[in-house]
Amino acid sequence: MPLGSRRPGHGDNSHATTGERRWKCSALDPLRWGAKDGYRRQTGTTANHPMSRPGAVYAELRADVESTSFGGSIMAARYAHSTTPGGIYALVRDGLARSRADLARLTGLAPSTITLRVEELLRRGYLDEEGDGVSRGGRRPRVLRLARDERVVAGVDLGARHAAIGLFDVAGTCIVTRRSSIDITRPPEVVLRSVHREILDALAASNDAARRLAGVGLSLPGPVSAPEGRVISPSRMPGWNGIDPAAILSGLSGVPVRTENDANAMALGEFIATGRTTRHMIVVKAGSSIGTGVIVDGALYRGARGMAGDVSHTSVADGPQVLCSCGRFGCLDAVAGGRSIVAALAAAGVPIDDVAGVAGLASDAHPLATRLLRESGLRTGAVLATLVSFFNPERLVLAGVLSTTEAFVAGVRSSVYDLCLPMSTTGLELAESTVGWDLGARGVAALALEELLDPAAVDRDLGKSPRT
């Protein structure tokens, strides 16, 4: 009987037998459909035979598959698409597999096939195998690691006044970190030339003449379109609108450059720093301005044009009608961002240069600074409550200078738990990031490494003659 057709006299599912309802529910599953027909061909069973029922066929198939030597079912092979040498390499690169047994479990490939793939990657200098891992029974497995070479990538996180720069080897290990002063209001060419000089200085400071720059990740304090990578209508970045910073910096450095919004870079950095184990997470960048980066199902979520998580111009209910740089009144950035707190303190006769100064005042229990930070947290939390209800994340992570203050964190926590239903906050971990000031640099460096160590590029290279 064709899929979707109805048996005579059975206009709806309520008149069907239990077996028929189960069959209708499973009929669209290719695995179950193929198993049913295949079983009939092999055994000669009829439609009335007990083993022709889909539940019994599925149980038989599942038992057969789960009895295989690598102990996993077809449906447990979450990375069955990662079966090429480049895909195998990516699983090790991302920390998802540390042994040949892990690779067999994740991909569903036979151990003999995994051995062929791994031996090729070892021979061509992509992987190293060393030491002993944790045994799950039997001999302790050898540990797979990325082979280090002379290539490094730079992660650059630009803020309004400072840049955080880090150099990382191909295994993602940090070699050098440094901070420098910049002025993001200067022309992009001037800022990016300065960034290039800082990268070269960091490379020289690594004390290894053999190291060479192979890629750069650049984080920007403004909206970045995807996939073009252009800056779109940034606040307080005159002359940057429509600019392609990657093209400018790539021209200066001679290597590929990836650009990303600063909040997205922080989200990716937090995701990697915590072992890529949190599948659903919101990371809040709370500094001069406020934005969020969203991890959905273990991947950075950018949306259709790269604007996902851009909450800085969300209107705050019952907030003061302060004019925002976008021309509207009452935006989150204007009533809760670090710049707004600096301005409010200055208006009250408390001159502070930047957001770090606000945090310093709060640590000394300055009453006005503490009150302003708590109000900022309450307003930010009100906006985040909507995101928490919508995305239902496992973790809500606060990062940036404001998140180092107890008053801001307390305000966020109060609003989120007050405005969200218990079903959204049950099991929610609301915490401050522990990574530090180079969180964004680590995130964009990971993007640069992903491009440099792309599985397709590894497969293409393995298809060529061996490296010399």
Coordinates of C-alpha atoms in Angstrom, one line a residue:
M1 CA 0.0 0.0 0.0
P2 CA 1.5 3.4 -1.0
L3 CA 2.7 5.7 1.8
G4 CA 0.0 8.1 2.9
S5 CA -2.9 6.1 1.5
R6 CA -5.7 4.9 3.7
R7 CA -7.2 1.5 4.1
P8 CA -10.8 1.2 3.1
G9 CA -13.1 2.1 6.0
H10 CA -10.3 3.6 8.0
G11 CA -10.7 7.4 7.6
D12 CA -8.6 8.3 10.6
N13 CA -6.2 6.6 12.9
S14 CA -8.7 6.1 15.7
H15 CA -10.1 3.1 13.9
A16 CA -6.8 1.4 13.3
T17 CA -5.4 -1.4 15.4
T18 CA -2.4 -0.8 17.6
G19 CA -0.1 -2.5 15.1
E20 CA -1.5 -0.4 12.3
R21 CA -1.0 2.8 14.2
R22 CA 2.6 1.8 15.0
W23 CA 3.2 1.1 11.3
K24 CA 1.8 4.5 10.3
C25 CA 4.0 6.3 12.8
S26 CA 7.1 4.5 11.6
A27 CA 6.4 4.3 7.9
L28 CA 8.3 7.5 7.0
D29 CA 11.5 6.2 8.7
P30 CA 13.8 5.0 5.8
L31 CA 15.7 2.7 8.2
R32 CA 12.6 0.9 9.5
W33 CA 11.0 0.8 6.0
G34 CA 14.1 -0.8 4.5
A35 CA 14.5 -3.2 7.4
K36 CA 10.9 -4.4 7.1
D37 CA 11.1 -5.1 3.3
G38 CA 14.5 -6.6 3.6
Y39 CA 13.4 -8.9 6.3
R40 CA 10.5 -10.1 4.3
R41 CA 12.7 -10.8 1.2
Q42 CA 15.2 -12.7 3.3
T43 CA 12.8 -14.8 5.4
G44 CA 9.8 -15.1 3.1
T45 CA 7.5 -13.8 5.9
T46 CA 4.0 -12.5 5.0
A47 CA 2.3 -9.3 6.2
N48 CA 0.7 -11.4 9.0
H49 CA 3.9 -12.9 10.2
P50 CA 4.8 -11.7 13.8
M51 CA 8.3 -10.5 12.6
S52 CA 6.8 -8.4 9.9
R53 CA 5.5 -5.9 12.5
P54 CA 7.7 -2.8 12.5
G55 CA 8.4 -2.8 16.2
A56 CA 9.7 -6.4 16.1
V57 CA 11.8 -5.7 13.0
Y58 CA 13.3 -2.6 14.5
A59 CA 14.1 -4.4 17.7
E60 CA 15.8 -7.2 15.7
L61 CA 17.8 -4.7 13.7
R62 CA 18.8 -2.8 16.8
A63 CA 20.0 -5.9 18.5
D64 CA 22.0 -7.0 15.5
V65 CA 23.7 -3.6 15.2
E66 CA 24.4 -3.2 18.9
S67 CA 26.2 -6.5 19.0
T68 CA 29.0 -5.3 16.7
S69 CA 32.5 -5.2 17.9
F70 CA 32.7 -1.4 18.4
G71 CA 29.6 -1.5 20.7
G72 CA 27.6 1.3 19.1
S73 CA 24.5 1.4 16.9
I74 CA 24.1 3.1 13.5
M75 CA 22.1 5.8 15.1
A76 CA 24.8 6.3 17.8
A77 CA 27.3 7.3 15.1
R78 CA 26.7 11.1 15.5
Y79 CA 29.5 12.0 13.1
A80 CA 28.9 9.4 10.4
H81 CA 29.5 12.2 7.9
S82 CA 33.1 12.7 9.2
T83 CA 34.6 9.6 7.7
T84 CA 37.2 11.0 5.4
P85 CA 40.8 11.6 6.7
G86 CA 40.0 15.3 6.9
G87 CA 36.8 14.5 8.9
I88 CA 38.8 12.2 11.2
Y89 CA 41.3 15.0 11.7
A90 CA 38.6 17.5 12.6
L91 CA 37.2 15.3 15.3
V92 CA 40.6 15.2 16.9
R93 CA 41.1 18.9 16.3
D94 CA 37.9 19.8 18.1
G95 CA 38.6 17.6 21.1
L96 CA 35.7 15.2 20.3
A97 CA 38.0 12.2 19.9
R98 CA 41.2 11.3 21.7
S99 CA 41.8 7.8 20.5
R100 CA 41.1 5.4 17.7
A101 CA 38.3 3.8 19.7
D102 CA 36.7 7.2 20.1
L103 CA 36.8 7.7 16.4
A104 CA 35.2 4.3 15.7
R105 CA 32.5 5.1 18.2
L106 CA 31.7 8.6 16.8
T107 CA 31.8 7.7 13.1
G108 CA 30.6 4.1 13.0
L109 CA 33.6 3.1 10.9
A110 CA 35.2 -0.3 11.4
P111 CA 38.4 -0.2 13.5
S112 CA 40.4 -1.4 10.5
T113 CA 39.2 1.6 8.5
I114 CA 40.0 4.0 11.3
T115 CA 43.5 2.5 11.5
L116 CA 44.0 3.2 7.8
R117 CA 42.8 6.8 8.1
V118 CA 44.9 7.5 11.3
E119 CA 48.0 5.9 9.9
E120 CA 47.8 8.2 6.9
L121 CA 47.4 11.3 9.0
L122 CA 50.3 10.2 11.2
R123 CA 52.5 9.5 8.2
R124 CA 51.8 12.9 6.6
G125 CA 52.4 14.9 9.8
Y126 CA 48.9 15.9 10.7
L127 CA 48.5 13.8 13.9
D128 CA 50.8 12.5 16.7
E129 CA 50.0 9.5 18.8
E130 CA 51.5 9.3 22.3
G131 CA 51.1 8.2 25.9
D132 CA 48.2 6.2 27.3
G133 CA 44.6 7.3 27.6
V134 CA 41.8 6.2 30.0
S135 CA 40.8 2.5 29.5
R136 CA 37.2 1.5 29.3
G137 CA 38.2 -2.1 29.7
G138 CA 41.1 -3.8 28.1
R139 CA 44.3 -2.2 26.9
R140 CA 44.8 1.5 27.5
P141 CA 44.4 3.4 24.2
R142 CA 47.1 5.6 22.8
V143 CA 46.2 9.3 22.8
L144 CA 45.8 11.2 19.5
R145 CA 46.9 14.8 19.3
L146 CA 47.3 17.4 16.6
A147 CA 50.9 17.5 15.3
R148 CA 52.4 21.0 15.9
D149 CA 54.4 22.7 13.2
E150 CA 55.7 26.2 12.5
R151 CA 52.3 27.7 11.6
V152 CA 50.5 30.0 14.1
V153 CA 47.3 32.1 13.9
A154 CA 46.6 35.4 15.6
G155 CA 43.3 36.1 17.4
V156 CA 42.6 39.9 17.7
D157 CA 39.7 41.2 19.8
L158 CA 39.2 45.0 19.1
G159 CA 37.3 47.1 21.7
A160 CA 36.6 50.8 21.9
R161 CA 40.0 51.6 23.4
H162 CA 41.9 48.4 23.7
A163 CA 42.9 45.4 21.6
A164 CA 43.6 41.9 23.0
I165 CA 46.0 39.8 20.8
G166 CA 46.9 36.2 21.1
L167 CA 49.0 33.8 19.1
F168 CA 48.0 30.1 18.9
D169 CA 49.6 27.1 17.4
V170 CA 47.7 24.6 15.2
A171 CA 46.7 22.6 18.2
G172 CA 45.0 25.7 19.7
T173 CA 47.6 26.2 22.4
C174 CA 48.2 29.8 23.4
I175 CA 51.8 31.0 22.8
V176 CA 51.6 34.7 23.5
T177 CA 49.0 37.2 24.7
R178 CA 49.2 40.9 24.9
R179 CA 47.1 44.0 25.2
S180 CA 47.5 47.3 23.4
S181 CA 45.7 50.7 23.2
I182 CA 43.7 51.6 20.2
D183 CA 41.1 54.2 19.2
I184 CA 38.3 52.5 17.2
T185 CA 37.0 55.9 16.1
R186 CA 40.1 56.4 13.8
P187 CA 39.9 55.3 10.1
P188 CA 39.9 51.6 9.6
E189 CA 43.1 51.5 7.6
V190 CA 44.9 53.3 10.4
V191 CA 43.6 50.9 13.1
L192 CA 44.3 47.8 11.1
R193 CA 47.9 48.9 10.2
S194 CA 48.4 49.3 14.0
V195 CA 46.9 45.8 14.5
H196 CA 49.2 44.3 12.0
R197 CA 52.2 45.8 13.7
E198 CA 51.1 44.4 17.0
I199 CA 50.7 40.9 15.5
L200 CA 54.3 41.1 14.2
D201 CA 55.5 42.3 17.6
A202 CA 53.7 39.4 19.2
L203 CA 55.3 37.0 16.7
A204 CA 58.7 38.4 17.5
A205 CA 58.0 38.0 21.2
S206 CA 57.3 34.3 20.8
N207 CA 61.1 33.7 20.6
D208 CA 60.9 31.2 17.8
A209 CA 62.2 32.4 14.4
A210 CA 60.7 29.4 12.7
R211 CA 57.1 30.4 13.5
R212 CA 55.2 31.9 10.6
L213 CA 51.8 33.6 10.6
A214 CA 49.2 31.4 8.7
G215 CA 45.9 33.2 9.5
V216 CA 44.2 35.9 11.6
G217 CA 40.8 36.0 13.3
L218 CA 39.5 39.6 13.9
S219 CA 36.8 40.4 16.4
L220 CA 35.0 43.8 16.0
P221 CA 32.8 45.8 18.4
G222 CA 30.0 46.2 15.9
P223 CA 27.6 44.3 13.7
V224 CA 29.3 42.0 11.1
S225 CA 27.3 40.7 8.2
A226 CA 27.4 37.0 7.3
P227 CA 28.8 35.6 5.2
E228 CA 30.4 38.7 3.7
G229 CA 32.2 39.9 6.8
R230 CA 31.5 43.6 6.3
V231 CA 30.8 46.0 9.2
I232 CA 27.2 47.1 9.1
S233 CA 26.0 50.4 10.7
P234 CA 28.3 50.3 13.7
S235 CA 27.8 52.7 16.6
R236 CA 30.8 54.9 17.5
M237 CA 32.9 53.6 14.6
P238 CA 32.9 56.4 12.1
G239 CA 34.2 55.5 8.6
W240 CA 33.7 51.7 9.2
N241 CA 30.2 51.2 7.7
G242 CA 30.4 48.9 4.7
I243 CA 34.1 48.2 5.2
D244 CA 35.6 44.8 4.7
P245 CA 38.2 44.6 7.4
A246 CA 39.3 41.1 6.4
A247 CA 40.3 42.3 3.0
I248 CA 42.4 45.2 4.4
L249 CA 44.2 43.1 7.0
S250 CA 44.7 40.3 4.6
G251 CA 46.4 42.7 2.2
L252 CA 48.7 43.9 4.9
S253 CA 49.5 40.4 6.4
G254 CA 49.4 38.2 3.3
V255 CA 47.3 35.5 5.1
P256 CA 43.6 34.7 5.2
V257 CA 41.5 36.7 7.8
R258 CA 38.2 35.9 9.4
T259 CA 36.0 38.6 10.9
E260 CA 33.4 38.2 13.6
N261 CA 31.3 40.3 16.0
D262 CA 32.8 40.6 19.4
A263 CA 29.9 38.9 21.3
N264 CA 29.9 36.0 18.9
A265 CA 33.7 35.7 19.4
M266 CA 33.2 35.6 23.1
A267 CA 30.5 32.9 22.8
L268 CA 32.8 30.7 20.7
G269 CA 35.7 31.3 23.1
E270 CA 33.6 30.3 26.1
F271 CA 32.2 27.2 24.2
I272 CA 35.7 26.0 23.4
A273 CA 37.2 26.9 26.9
T274 CA 34.5 24.7 28.6
G275 CA 35.3 21.7 26.4
R276 CA 32.5 22.1 23.8
T277 CA 30.2 20.3 26.2
T278 CA 27.4 22.9 26.5
R279 CA 25.1 22.5 23.5
H280 CA 22.9 25.5 24.2
M281 CA 24.4 28.6 25.7
I282 CA 24.0 32.4 25.7
V283 CA 27.1 34.5 26.4
V284 CA 26.6 38.2 27.3
K285 CA 29.3 40.7 26.4
A286 CA 28.8 43.4 29.0
G287 CA 31.3 46.2 28.6
S288 CA 31.1 49.6 27.0
S289 CA 28.1 48.2 25.1
I290 CA 26.0 45.1 25.6
G291 CA 25.5 42.2 23.2
T292 CA 25.1 38.5 23.2
G293 CA 26.4 35.5 21.3
V294 CA 24.3 32.3 21.0
I295 CA 25.4 28.7 20.8
V296 CA 22.7 26.4 19.5
D297 CA 23.2 22.7 19.3
G298 CA 26.9 23.0 19.7
A299 CA 27.5 25.6 17.0
L300 CA 27.6 29.4 16.9
Y301 CA 24.3 30.7 15.7
R302 CA 24.6 33.8 13.4
G303 CA 21.1 34.0 11.9
A304 CA 20.3 34.9 8.3
R305 CA 22.6 37.9 8.1
G306 CA 24.9 37.5 11.1
M307 CA 22.7 39.7 13.4
A308 CA 21.5 37.1 15.8
G309 CA 22.1 38.1 19.4
D310 CA 22.4 41.8 18.7
V311 CA 20.3 43.1 21.6
S312 CA 22.1 46.5 22.1
H313 CA 19.3 48.4 20.4
T314 CA 16.4 46.5 22.0
S315 CA 14.0 48.9 23.7
V316 CA 13.9 48.5 27.5
A317 CA 10.4 48.7 29.0
D318 CA 10.1 51.5 31.6
G319 CA 13.7 52.5 31.0
P320 CA 14.7 56.2 30.9
Q321 CA 14.2 57.9 27.5
V322 CA 17.9 58.4 26.8
L323 CA 18.9 59.2 23.2
C324 CA 20.8 56.3 21.7
S325 CA 23.5 56.5 19.0
C326 CA 21.0 54.8 16.6
G327 CA 18.7 57.9 16.9
R328 CA 16.1 56.2 19.0
F329 CA 15.3 56.5 22.7
G330 CA 15.6 53.9 25.5
C331 CA 17.8 51.3 23.8
L332 CA 19.6 48.8 26.1
D333 CA 22.9 50.2 25.1
A334 CA 21.9 53.7 26.0
V335 CA 20.3 52.9 29.4
A336 CA 22.5 50.0 30.6
G337 CA 25.8 49.9 28.7
G338 CA 29.1 50.8 30.3
R339 CA 29.3 54.1 28.4
S340 CA 26.0 55.2 29.8
I341 CA 27.2 54.5 33.4
V342 CA 30.4 56.5 32.7
A343 CA 28.3 59.4 31.4
A344 CA 25.9 59.2 34.4
L345 CA 28.8 59.3 36.9
A346 CA 30.4 62.3 35.0
A347 CA 27.1 64.2 35.2
A348 CA 27.1 63.6 38.9
G349 CA 30.6 65.0 39.3
V350 CA 32.4 61.7 39.4
P351 CA 34.8 61.8 36.5
I352 CA 35.8 58.3 35.3
D353 CA 37.7 57.6 32.1
D354 CA 36.3 54.2 31.1
V355 CA 34.2 51.2 32.2
A356 CA 37.2 49.7 34.1
G357 CA 37.1 52.8 36.3
V358 CA 33.4 52.1 37.1
A359 CA 34.3 48.6 38.2
G360 CA 37.1 50.0 40.3
L361 CA 34.6 52.3 42.1
A362 CA 32.2 49.5 42.7
S363 CA 35.0 47.4 44.3
D364 CA 35.5 50.3 46.7
A365 CA 31.7 50.3 47.5
H366 CA 31.1 53.7 45.8
P367 CA 27.3 54.1 46.4
L368 CA 26.4 55.8 43.1
A369 CA 28.5 53.4 41.0
T370 CA 27.0 50.4 42.8
R371 CA 23.4 51.7 42.3
L372 CA 24.0 52.4 38.6
L373 CA 25.6 48.9 38.1
R374 CA 22.6 47.2 39.7
E375 CA 20.1 49.2 37.6
S376 CA 22.2 48.2 34.5
G377 CA 22.0 44.6 35.6
L378 CA 18.2 44.7 36.1
R379 CA 17.6 46.3 32.7
T380 CA 20.0 43.9 31.0
G381 CA 18.4 40.9 32.8
A382 CA 14.9 42.0 31.6
V383 CA 16.1 41.7 28.0
L384 CA 17.9 38.5 28.6
A385 CA 14.8 37.0 30.2
T386 CA 13.2 37.1 26.8
L387 CA 16.1 35.3 25.2
V388 CA 16.2 32.7 27.9
S389 CA 12.5 32.0 27.4
F390 CA 13.0 31.8 23.7
F391 CA 16.2 29.7 23.4
N392 CA 16.0 27.8 26.7
P393 CA 19.8 27.5 27.1
E394 CA 21.7 25.3 29.6
R395 CA 24.0 28.2 30.5
L396 CA 23.8 32.0 30.6
V397 CA 27.3 33.3 30.9
L398 CA 28.2 36.9 31.7
A399 CA 31.5 38.2 30.3
G400 CA 33.1 41.6 30.0
V401 CA 34.1 44.3 32.5
L402 CA 30.6 44.8 34.0
S403 CA 30.3 41.1 34.8
T404 CA 33.2 41.4 37.2
T405 CA 31.0 43.5 39.5
E406 CA 28.7 41.9 42.0
A407 CA 26.0 44.6 41.7
F408 CA 25.6 44.0 37.9
V409 CA 25.5 40.2 38.2
A410 CA 23.0 40.4 41.1
G411 CA 20.7 42.7 39.0
V412 CA 20.9 40.3 36.0
R413 CA 20.1 37.3 38.1
S414 CA 17.2 39.0 39.8
S415 CA 15.5 40.0 36.6
V416 CA 16.0 36.7 34.8
Y417 CA 14.6 34.6 37.6
D418 CA 11.8 37.0 38.3
L419 CA 10.6 37.4 34.7
C420 CA 11.1 33.8 33.4
L421 CA 8.8 30.9 34.1
P422 CA 10.3 28.2 36.3
M423 CA 10.3 25.8 33.3
S424 CA 12.8 28.0 31.5
T425 CA 15.2 28.5 34.5
T426 CA 15.1 24.9 35.9
G427 CA 18.6 23.6 35.4
L428 CA 19.8 26.9 34.0
E429 CA 23.4 27.8 35.1
L430 CA 23.8 31.5 35.3
A431 CA 27.6 32.2 35.8
E432 CA 30.4 34.6 35.1
S433 CA 33.0 33.6 32.6
T434 CA 36.3 32.5 34.1
V435 CA 38.4 32.7 30.9
G436 CA 39.6 36.3 31.3
W437 CA 40.2 39.3 29.1
D438 CA 41.4 37.3 26.1
L439 CA 38.1 35.4 25.7
G440 CA 37.2 37.1 22.4
A441 CA 40.7 36.6 21.0
R442 CA 40.5 32.9 21.7
G443 CA 37.2 32.7 20.0
V444 CA 38.3 34.3 16.7
A445 CA 41.6 32.4 16.7
A446 CA 39.5 29.3 16.7
L447 CA 37.7 30.5 13.6
A448 CA 41.0 31.2 11.9
L449 CA 42.1 27.6 12.8
E450 CA 38.9 26.2 11.4
E451 CA 39.6 27.7 8.1
L452 CA 43.3 26.8 8.1
L453 CA 42.6 23.2 9.2
D454 CA 39.4 22.7 7.2
P455 CA 38.6 19.0 6.6
A456 CA 38.2 19.5 2.8
A457 CA 41.6 21.2 2.7
V458 CA 43.2 18.3 4.6
D459 CA 41.6 15.9 2.2
R460 CA 42.9 17.9 -0.8
D461 CA 46.4 18.0 0.6
L462 CA 46.4 14.2 1.3
G463 CA 45.4 13.7 -2.3
K464 CA 48.7 15.4 -3.4
S465 CA 52.2 14.1 -3.1
P466 CA 53.6 13.7 0.4
R467 CA 54.9 16.8 2.2
T468 CA 58.6 17.4 1.9

